[in-house]
GROMACS .gro file of C-alpha atoms in nm:
model
  357
    1MET     CA    1  17.201   7.789   8.817
    2LYS     CA    2  17.263   7.532   8.545
    3ILE     CA    3  17.303   7.605   8.175
    4LEU     CA    4  16.963   7.448   8.105
    5ASP     CA    5  16.795   7.677   8.360
    6ARG     CA    6  16.953   7.987   8.208
    7TYR     CA    7  16.855   7.874   7.860
    8ILE     CA    8  16.488   7.822   7.953
    9ILE     CA    9  16.463   8.143   8.158
   10ARG     CA   10  16.628   8.361   7.895
   11ASN     CA   11  16.423   8.228   7.604
   12LEU     CA   12  16.097   8.220   7.797
   13LEU     CA   13  16.138   8.584   7.904
   14LEU     CA   14  16.228   8.689   7.548
   15THR     CA   15  15.923   8.504   7.418
   16PHE     CA   16  15.704   8.676   7.677
   17LEU     CA   17  15.844   9.017   7.579
   18PHE     CA   18  15.790   8.946   7.208
   19ILE     CA   19  15.431   8.828   7.252
   20THR     CA   20  15.343   9.115   7.488
   21VAL     CA   21  15.479   9.381   7.251
   22SER     CA   22  15.317   9.215   6.949
   23LEU     CA   23  14.976   9.203   7.120
   24GLN     CA   24  15.005   9.569   7.223
   25LEU     CA   25  15.095   9.685   6.871
   26LEU     CA   26  14.808   9.486   6.723
   27SER     CA   27  14.566   9.622   6.985
   28ILE     CA   28  14.679   9.982   6.923
   29VAL     CA   29  14.623   9.950   6.547
   30ILE     CA   30  14.272   9.808   6.601
   31ASP     CA   31  14.184  10.067   6.865
   32ILE     CA   32  14.301  10.361   6.652
   33SER     CA   33  14.084  10.248   6.362
   34GLN     CA   34  13.780  10.241   6.593
   35ARG     CA   35  13.848  10.571   6.773
   36MET     CA   36  13.968  10.783   6.479
   37HIS     CA   37  13.627  10.942   6.422
   38ARG     CA   38  13.585  11.041   6.789
   39LEU     CA   39  13.938  11.183   6.801
   40GLU     CA   40  13.861  11.410   6.506
   41ASN     CA   41  13.529  11.520   6.657
   42ASN     CA   42  13.706  11.627   6.980
   43GLN     CA   43  13.988  11.817   6.800
   44GLY     CA   44  14.237  11.542   6.869
   45SER     CA   45  14.482  11.372   6.634
   46ILE     CA   46  14.643  11.033   6.585
   47LYS     CA   47  14.984  11.189   6.651
   48LYS     CA   48  14.871  11.320   6.990
   49ALA     CA   49  14.713  10.984   7.072
   50LEU     CA   50  15.031  10.793   6.984
   51ILE     CA   51  15.239  11.020   7.210
   52PHE     CA   52  15.010  11.102   7.502
   53TYR     CA   53  14.764  10.812   7.518
   54TYR     CA   54  14.861  10.481   7.365
   55PRO     CA   55  15.195  10.428   7.546
   56PHE     CA   56  15.007  10.451   7.878
   57TRP     CA   57  14.707  10.260   7.744
   58ALA     CA   58  14.942   9.980   7.637
   59ILE     CA   59  15.081   9.952   7.991
   60TRP     CA   60  14.727   9.922   8.128
   61LEU     CA   61  14.630   9.668   7.862
   62SER     CA   62  14.940   9.452   7.904
   63ASN     CA   63  14.878   9.442   8.279
   64THR     CA   64  14.510   9.348   8.242
   65PHE     CA   65  14.580   9.068   7.996
   66SER     CA   66  14.914   8.956   8.141
   67PRO     CA   67  14.775   8.607   8.226
   68ILE     CA   68  14.702   8.549   7.856
   69SER     CA   69  15.047   8.680   7.753
   70VAL     CA   70  15.222   8.455   8.005
   71PHE     CA   71  15.019   8.154   7.901
   72LEU     CA   72  15.080   8.205   7.527
   73SER     CA   73  15.452   8.256   7.591
   74VAL     CA   74  15.485   7.931   7.784
   75ILE     CA   75  15.277   7.738   7.530
   76PHE     CA   76  15.471   7.878   7.233
   77PHE     CA   77  15.817   7.825   7.383
   78THR     CA   78  15.753   7.482   7.534
   79SER     CA   79  15.574   7.350   7.224
   80LYS     CA   80  15.877   7.454   7.021
   81LEU     CA   81  16.101   7.256   7.257
   82GLU     CA   82  15.866   6.960   7.233
   83LYS     CA   83  15.858   6.979   6.853
   84ASN     CA   84  16.240   6.972   6.840
   85SER     CA   85  16.243   6.674   7.081
   86GLU     CA   86  16.440   6.880   7.333
   87ILE     CA   87  16.194   6.806   7.613
   88MET     CA   88  16.224   6.432   7.548
   89ALA     CA   89  16.602   6.458   7.558
   90ILE     CA   90  16.589   6.653   7.886
   91LEU     CA   91  16.357   6.405   8.055
   92SER     CA   92  16.552   6.106   7.915
   93SER     CA   93  16.872   6.243   8.069
   94GLY     CA   94  16.729   6.185   8.416
   95ILE     CA   95  16.582   6.529   8.487
   96SER     CA   96  16.238   6.492   8.640
   97PHE     CA   97  15.930   6.685   8.536
   98ASN     CA   98  15.931   6.859   8.877
   99ARG     CA   99  16.291   6.972   8.822
  100LEU     CA  100  16.204   7.095   8.474
  101THR     CA  101  15.936   7.311   8.634
  102VAL     CA  102  16.192   7.509   8.840
  103PRO     CA  103  16.319   7.747   8.564
  104TYR     CA  104  15.959   7.809   8.461
  105LEU     CA  105  15.874   7.906   8.819
  106ILE     CA  106  16.180   8.132   8.836
  107SER     CA  107  16.065   8.303   8.515
  108ALA     CA  108  15.714   8.340   8.657
  109PHE     CA  109  15.861   8.488   8.975
  110MET     CA  110  16.063   8.745   8.778
  111ILE     CA  111  15.762   8.844   8.566
  112GLY     CA  112  15.539   8.852   8.873
  113ILE     CA  113  15.772   9.075   9.076
  114VAL     CA  114  15.805   9.325   8.791
  115ALA     CA  115  15.426   9.319   8.744
  116LEU     CA  116  15.373   9.373   9.117
  117ILE     CA  117  15.600   9.679   9.125
  118ILE     CA  118  15.433   9.820   8.813
  119ASN     CA  119  15.086   9.757   8.962
  120TYR     CA  120  15.170   9.922   9.293
  121TYR     CA  121  15.349  10.234   9.169
  122PHE     CA  122  15.393  10.283   8.792
  123LEU     CA  123  15.056  10.171   8.655
  124PRO     CA  124  14.867  10.443   8.851
  125MET     CA  125  15.082  10.712   8.688
  126ALA     CA  126  15.016  10.561   8.346
  127ASN     CA  127  14.643  10.540   8.420
  128LYS     CA  128  14.637  10.906   8.523
  129ARG     CA  129  14.788  11.016   8.190
  130LYS     CA  130  14.566  10.775   7.998
  131ASN     CA  131  14.249  10.897   8.169
  132GLN     CA  132  14.335  11.265   8.119
  133PHE     CA  133  14.363  11.214   7.745
  134HIS     CA  134  14.053  10.993   7.740
  135TYR     CA  135  13.834  11.254   7.912
  136GLN     CA  136  13.958  11.529   7.680
  137TYR     CA  137  13.954  11.358   7.342
  138LEU     CA  138  13.784  11.018   7.358
  139LEU     CA  139  13.485  11.067   7.584
  140SER     CA  140  13.150  11.073   7.404
  141SER     CA  141  12.961  11.403   7.411
  142ARG     CA  142  12.689  11.251   7.631
  143TYR     CA  143  12.933  11.135   7.898
  144LYS     CA  144  13.142  11.453   7.871
  145LYS     CA  145  12.832  11.662   7.943
  146LYS     CA  146  12.749  11.439   8.239
  147TYR     CA  147  13.107  11.468   8.368
  148ASP     CA  148  13.119  11.849   8.336
  149GLU     CA  149  12.774  11.932   8.471
  150ASN     CA  150  12.735  12.068   8.825
  151GLN     CA  151  12.685  11.814   9.100
  152THR     CA  152  12.571  11.827   9.460
  153ILE     CA  153  12.816  11.708   9.725
  154SER     CA  154  12.692  11.560  10.051
  155SER     CA  155  12.967  11.376  10.233
  156GLN     CA  156  13.073  11.261  10.578
  157ILE     CA  157  13.447  11.320  10.586
  158SER     CA  158  13.507  11.178  10.935
  159ASN     CA  159  13.310  11.037  11.226
  160ASN     CA  160  13.203  11.387  11.332
  161GLU     CA  161  13.247  11.610  11.023
  162TYR     CA  162  13.010  11.670  10.731
  163ILE     CA  163  13.036  11.865  10.405
  164PHE     CA  164  12.754  11.996  10.182
  165ILE     CA  165  12.801  12.184   9.851
  166ARG     CA  166  12.528  12.264   9.600
  167ASN     CA  167  12.614  12.271   9.229
  168PHE     CA  168  12.988  12.204   9.230
  169SER     CA  169  13.151  12.236   8.886
  170ARG     CA  170  13.444  12.003   8.815
  171LYS     CA  171  13.538  12.215   8.515
  172GLU     CA  172  13.563  12.546   8.702
  173ASN     CA  173  13.624  12.407   9.055
  174ILE     CA  174  13.352  12.634   9.195
  175GLY     CA  175  13.054  12.542   9.412
  176LYS     CA  176  12.760  12.723   9.571
  177GLU     CA  177  12.610  12.723   9.919
  178PHE     CA  178  12.893  12.549  10.104
  179VAL     CA  179  12.827  12.414  10.456
  180TYR     CA  180  13.076  12.247  10.690
  181GLN     CA  181  12.951  12.101  11.020
  182LYS     CA  182  13.143  11.956  11.311
  183PHE     CA  183  12.989  11.755  11.594
  184TYR     CA  184  13.101  11.647  11.938
  185GLY     CA  185  12.916  11.323  11.983
  186LYS     CA  186  12.561  11.414  11.879
  187LYS     CA  187  12.602  11.783  11.962
  188LEU     CA  188  12.671  12.039  11.688
  189ILE     CA  189  12.966  12.257  11.795
  190TYR     CA  190  13.079  12.438  11.477
  191ILE     CA  191  12.929  12.555  11.146
  192LEU     CA  192  13.108  12.721  10.853
  193LYS     CA  193  12.897  12.852  10.563
  194SER     CA  194  12.972  13.044  10.246
  195LYS     CA  195  12.779  13.146   9.936
  196ASN     CA  196  13.058  13.024   9.707
  197ILE     CA  197  13.361  12.801   9.741
  198PHE     CA  198  13.659  12.782   9.503
  199TRP     CA  199  13.920  12.507   9.492
  200SER     CA  200  14.269  12.624   9.398
  201LYS     CA  201  14.425  12.316   9.247
  202LYS     CA  202  14.767  12.479   9.226
  203LYS     CA  203  14.784  12.591   9.591
  204LYS     CA  204  14.574  12.302   9.729
  205ILE     CA  205  14.349  12.538   9.923
  206TYR     CA  206  13.981  12.634   9.933
  207VAL     CA  207  13.866  12.996   9.915
  208LEU     CA  208  13.529  13.073  10.077
  209TYR     CA  209  13.344  13.385   9.960
  210ASP     CA  210  13.087  13.567  10.175
  211TYR     CA  211  13.138  13.331  10.466
  212ARG     CA  212  12.993  13.302  10.817
  213GLU     CA  213  13.139  13.101  11.106
  214THR     CA  214  12.942  12.989  11.409
  215THR     CA  215  13.105  12.835  11.715
  216ILE     CA  216  12.842  12.693  11.949
  217LYS     CA  217  12.927  12.708  12.317
  218LYS     CA  218  12.720  12.602  12.616
  219ASN     CA  219  12.612  12.951  12.715
  220HIS     CA  220  12.677  13.155  12.403
  221ASP     CA  221  12.728  13.127  12.026
  222TYR     CA  222  13.015  13.315  11.860
  223PHE     CA  223  12.974  13.452  11.506
  224ILE     CA  224  13.236  13.565  11.255
  225LYS     CA  225  13.165  13.675  10.899
  226GLY     CA  226  13.367  13.821  10.616
  227ASP     CA  227  13.414  13.860  10.242
  228TYR     CA  228  13.650  13.569  10.194
  229LYS     CA  229  13.840  13.308  10.394
  230ILE     CA  230  14.122  13.072  10.296
  231LYS     CA  231  14.069  12.724  10.436
  232LYS     CA  232  14.261  12.399  10.414
  233PHE     CA  233  14.059  12.078  10.430
  234PRO     CA  234  14.211  11.726  10.424
  235PHE     CA  235  14.031  11.638  10.100
  236THR     CA  236  14.015  11.741   9.735
  237PRO     CA  237  13.712  11.772   9.503
  238GLU     CA  238  13.827  11.451   9.335
  239GLU     CA  239  13.791  11.273   9.669
  240LEU     CA  240  13.451  11.428   9.737
  241LEU     CA  241  13.330  11.346   9.384
  242PRO     CA  242  13.535  11.038   9.299
  243GLU     CA  243  13.523  10.917   8.943
  244GLU     CA  244  13.442  10.551   8.891
  245TYR     CA  245  13.803  10.474   8.800
  246ILE     CA  246  13.982  10.712   9.034
  247ALA     CA  247  14.126  10.417   9.229
  248GLU     CA  248  14.335  10.306   8.932
  249THR     CA  249  14.524  10.640   8.936
  250MET     CA  250  14.650  10.598   9.294
  251ASN     CA  251  14.955  10.408   9.411
  252ILE     CA  252  14.897  10.133   9.666
  253SER     CA  253  14.945  10.349   9.978
  254GLU     CA  254  14.727  10.633   9.842
  255LEU     CA  255  14.460  10.382   9.748
  256LYS     CA  256  14.457  10.229  10.097
  257LYS     CA  257  14.419  10.573  10.255
  258PHE     CA  258  14.145  10.669  10.007
  259ILE     CA  259  13.948  10.350  10.082
  260ASP     CA  260  13.971  10.408  10.458
  261THR     CA  261  13.827  10.758  10.409
  262GLU     CA  262  13.557  10.665  10.158
  263LYS     CA  263  13.417  10.367  10.348
  264ILE     CA  264  13.255  10.612  10.595
  265ASN     CA  265  13.009  10.730  10.326
  266ARG     CA  266  12.962  10.474  10.057
  267ASN     CA  267  13.015  10.126   9.922
  268VAL     CA  268  13.385  10.113   9.831
  269ASN     CA  269  13.391   9.762   9.683
  270ILE     CA  270  13.476   9.895   9.337
  271HIS     CA  271  13.791  10.052   9.487
  272LEU     CA  272  13.866   9.744   9.699
  273ASN     CA  273  13.852   9.535   9.382
  274GLU     CA  274  14.127   9.751   9.236
  275TYR     CA  275  14.326   9.726   9.561
  276TYR     CA  276  14.320   9.344   9.577
  277GLN     CA  277  14.365   9.299   9.201
  278ARG     CA  278  14.702   9.473   9.216
  279THR     CA  279  14.833   9.162   9.393
  280SER     CA  280  14.611   8.889   9.248
  281LEU     CA  281  14.700   8.954   8.882
  282PRO     CA  282  15.079   8.920   8.932
  283PHE     CA  283  15.014   8.605   9.136
  284SER     CA  284  14.821   8.456   8.844
  285THR     CA  285  15.153   8.449   8.656
  286PHE     CA  286  15.246   8.134   8.849
  287ILE     CA  287  14.912   7.969   8.772
  288PHE     CA  288  14.925   8.026   8.396
  289THR     CA  289  15.294   7.939   8.373
  290ILE     CA  290  15.233   7.594   8.522
  291LEU     CA  291  14.910   7.553   8.325
  292GLY     CA  292  15.088   7.635   7.998
  293LEU     CA  293  15.373   7.396   8.078
  294SER     CA  294  15.137   7.114   8.174
  295LEU     CA  295  14.928   7.147   7.858
  296SER     CA  296  15.234   7.174   7.632
  297LEU     CA  297  15.382   6.847   7.757
  298ARG     CA  298  15.076   6.633   7.699
  299LYS     CA  299  15.080   6.381   7.413
  300LYS     CA  300  15.176   6.531   7.078
  301ARG     CA  301  14.849   6.440   6.915
  302GLU     CA  302  14.673   6.648   7.180
  303ILE     CA  303  14.891   6.961   7.166
  304GLY     CA  304  14.672   7.158   6.927
  305TYR     CA  305  14.360   7.064   7.119
  306ASN     CA  306  14.521   7.152   7.454
  307MET     CA  307  14.641   7.490   7.322
  308ILE     CA  308  14.284   7.578   7.224
  309ILE     CA  309  14.156   7.465   7.564
  310GLY     CA  310  14.428   7.664   7.738
  311VAL     CA  311  14.356   7.985   7.547
  312ILE     CA  312  13.985   7.947   7.625
  313LEU     CA  313  14.072   7.901   7.994
  314ALA     CA  314  14.291   8.213   7.994
  315VAL     CA  315  14.020   8.427   7.831
  316PHE     CA  316  13.760   8.280   8.064
  317TYR     CA  317  13.981   8.372   8.361
  318ILE     CA  318  13.968   8.741   8.263
  319PHE     CA  319  13.594   8.719   8.194
  320PHE     CA  320  13.526   8.537   8.522
  321MET     CA  321  13.722   8.797   8.719
  322GLU     CA  322  13.522   9.081   8.564
  323ILE     CA  323  13.194   8.902   8.646
  324THR     CA  324  13.290   8.844   9.010
  325LYS     CA  325  13.398   9.210   9.040
  326ILE     CA  326  13.052   9.317   8.922
  327TYR     CA  327  12.892   9.101   9.191
  328SER     CA  328  13.128   9.254   9.446
  329THR     CA  329  13.036   9.607   9.332
  330LYS     CA  330  12.671   9.519   9.397
  331ASP     CA  331  12.780   9.404   9.745
  332TYR     CA  332  12.680   9.041   9.686
  333ILE     CA  333  13.024   8.900   9.770
  334PRO     CA  334  13.330   9.044   9.951
  335SER     CA  335  13.588   9.220   9.732
  336TYR     CA  336  13.882   9.001   9.832
  337LEU     CA  337  13.681   8.691   9.738
  338SER     CA  338  13.571   8.835   9.403
  339VAL     CA  339  13.932   8.903   9.303
  340TRP     CA  340  14.097   8.590   9.445
  341LEU     CA  341  13.823   8.338   9.359
  342PRO     CA  342  13.934   8.307   8.992
  343ASN     CA  343  14.290   8.235   9.111
  344MET     CA  344  14.160   7.968   9.349
  345ILE     CA  345  13.950   7.795   9.084
  346PHE     CA  346  14.212   7.813   8.811
  347GLY     CA  347  14.477   7.706   9.061
  348ILE     CA  348  14.282   7.383   9.116
  349ILE     CA  349  14.245   7.333   8.738
  350THR     CA  350  14.620   7.388   8.696
  351LEU     CA  351  14.706   7.134   8.967
  352PHE     CA  352  14.482   6.880   8.793
  353PHE     CA  353  14.669   6.915   8.464
  354TYR     CA  354  15.007   6.922   8.641
  355TRP     CA  355  14.948   6.601   8.837
  356ASN     CA  356  14.822   6.420   8.526
  357ASN     CA  357  15.141   6.473   8.329
   0.00000   0.00000   0.00000
């Protein structure tokens, strides 16, 4: 690697780190000012939020808006080189524009790989901590009441197994009138009922109170009843009553398994969007790196104009992705298309600017 490559990579990465941290600090200050009243109403404090919420919120935010951070970093760094006539000197020395692109692509690759690892494994842990604090201290009273109120569970957990629970409480992990049914083909072969069911989060087991088992044979039915029964099922209440954003708290392998289970019962496009986005967002690093470079190297009189156009494109990319995800959630378009379509369109726009340099 040449000295020029190391110089560009080092300074571009430092610029990206500076802009990312600066945007996060600014966002945290703005967010605290808006949420202070709700924190106080829910017996929270700014100190708690700064320790247990905003570090994890910042990771989520930096990941979501990473295309904008990358783009601004490339624009800022390259425009500085252009202003100091360093780009002109580099190109005049015989280095082609394509060769100049190489250290930018290496930087994009390094940022993208780190973002991919964070998306797959570390971001879910941050989201879990962020969501826990959010539900406790930042959720409005209306949504908190809706979250805590008892809900009915009716779920197909496999091709031949069904679960029914009336009035399950997330807060107390207790439900009423539990029914588990197992079929062989279209024939019912086993029923397990109980008046109450309790989920032990610590031991990962269910406790059935006042239960009755029925095994249906060809010539005779067998009954067993008792006061309580400990039972292990391959699911948790969170999986039976998934929150809208539960997918963002799972690593990539857990998310894939969860989607395979959930697709039996319901539309899982909202979870598929999260699954595909974990790869598409890091990939967008390459698109916005080349786009930023291409816009920065246009004629000097057009630099300010091109920076404005580029920022608008970056913001529109985020907005466009959110719109396509909504259409996917409504099952109008496939999830993989909703997440990758913005990359395809902005990839074409980037190639246009790159070829016209």
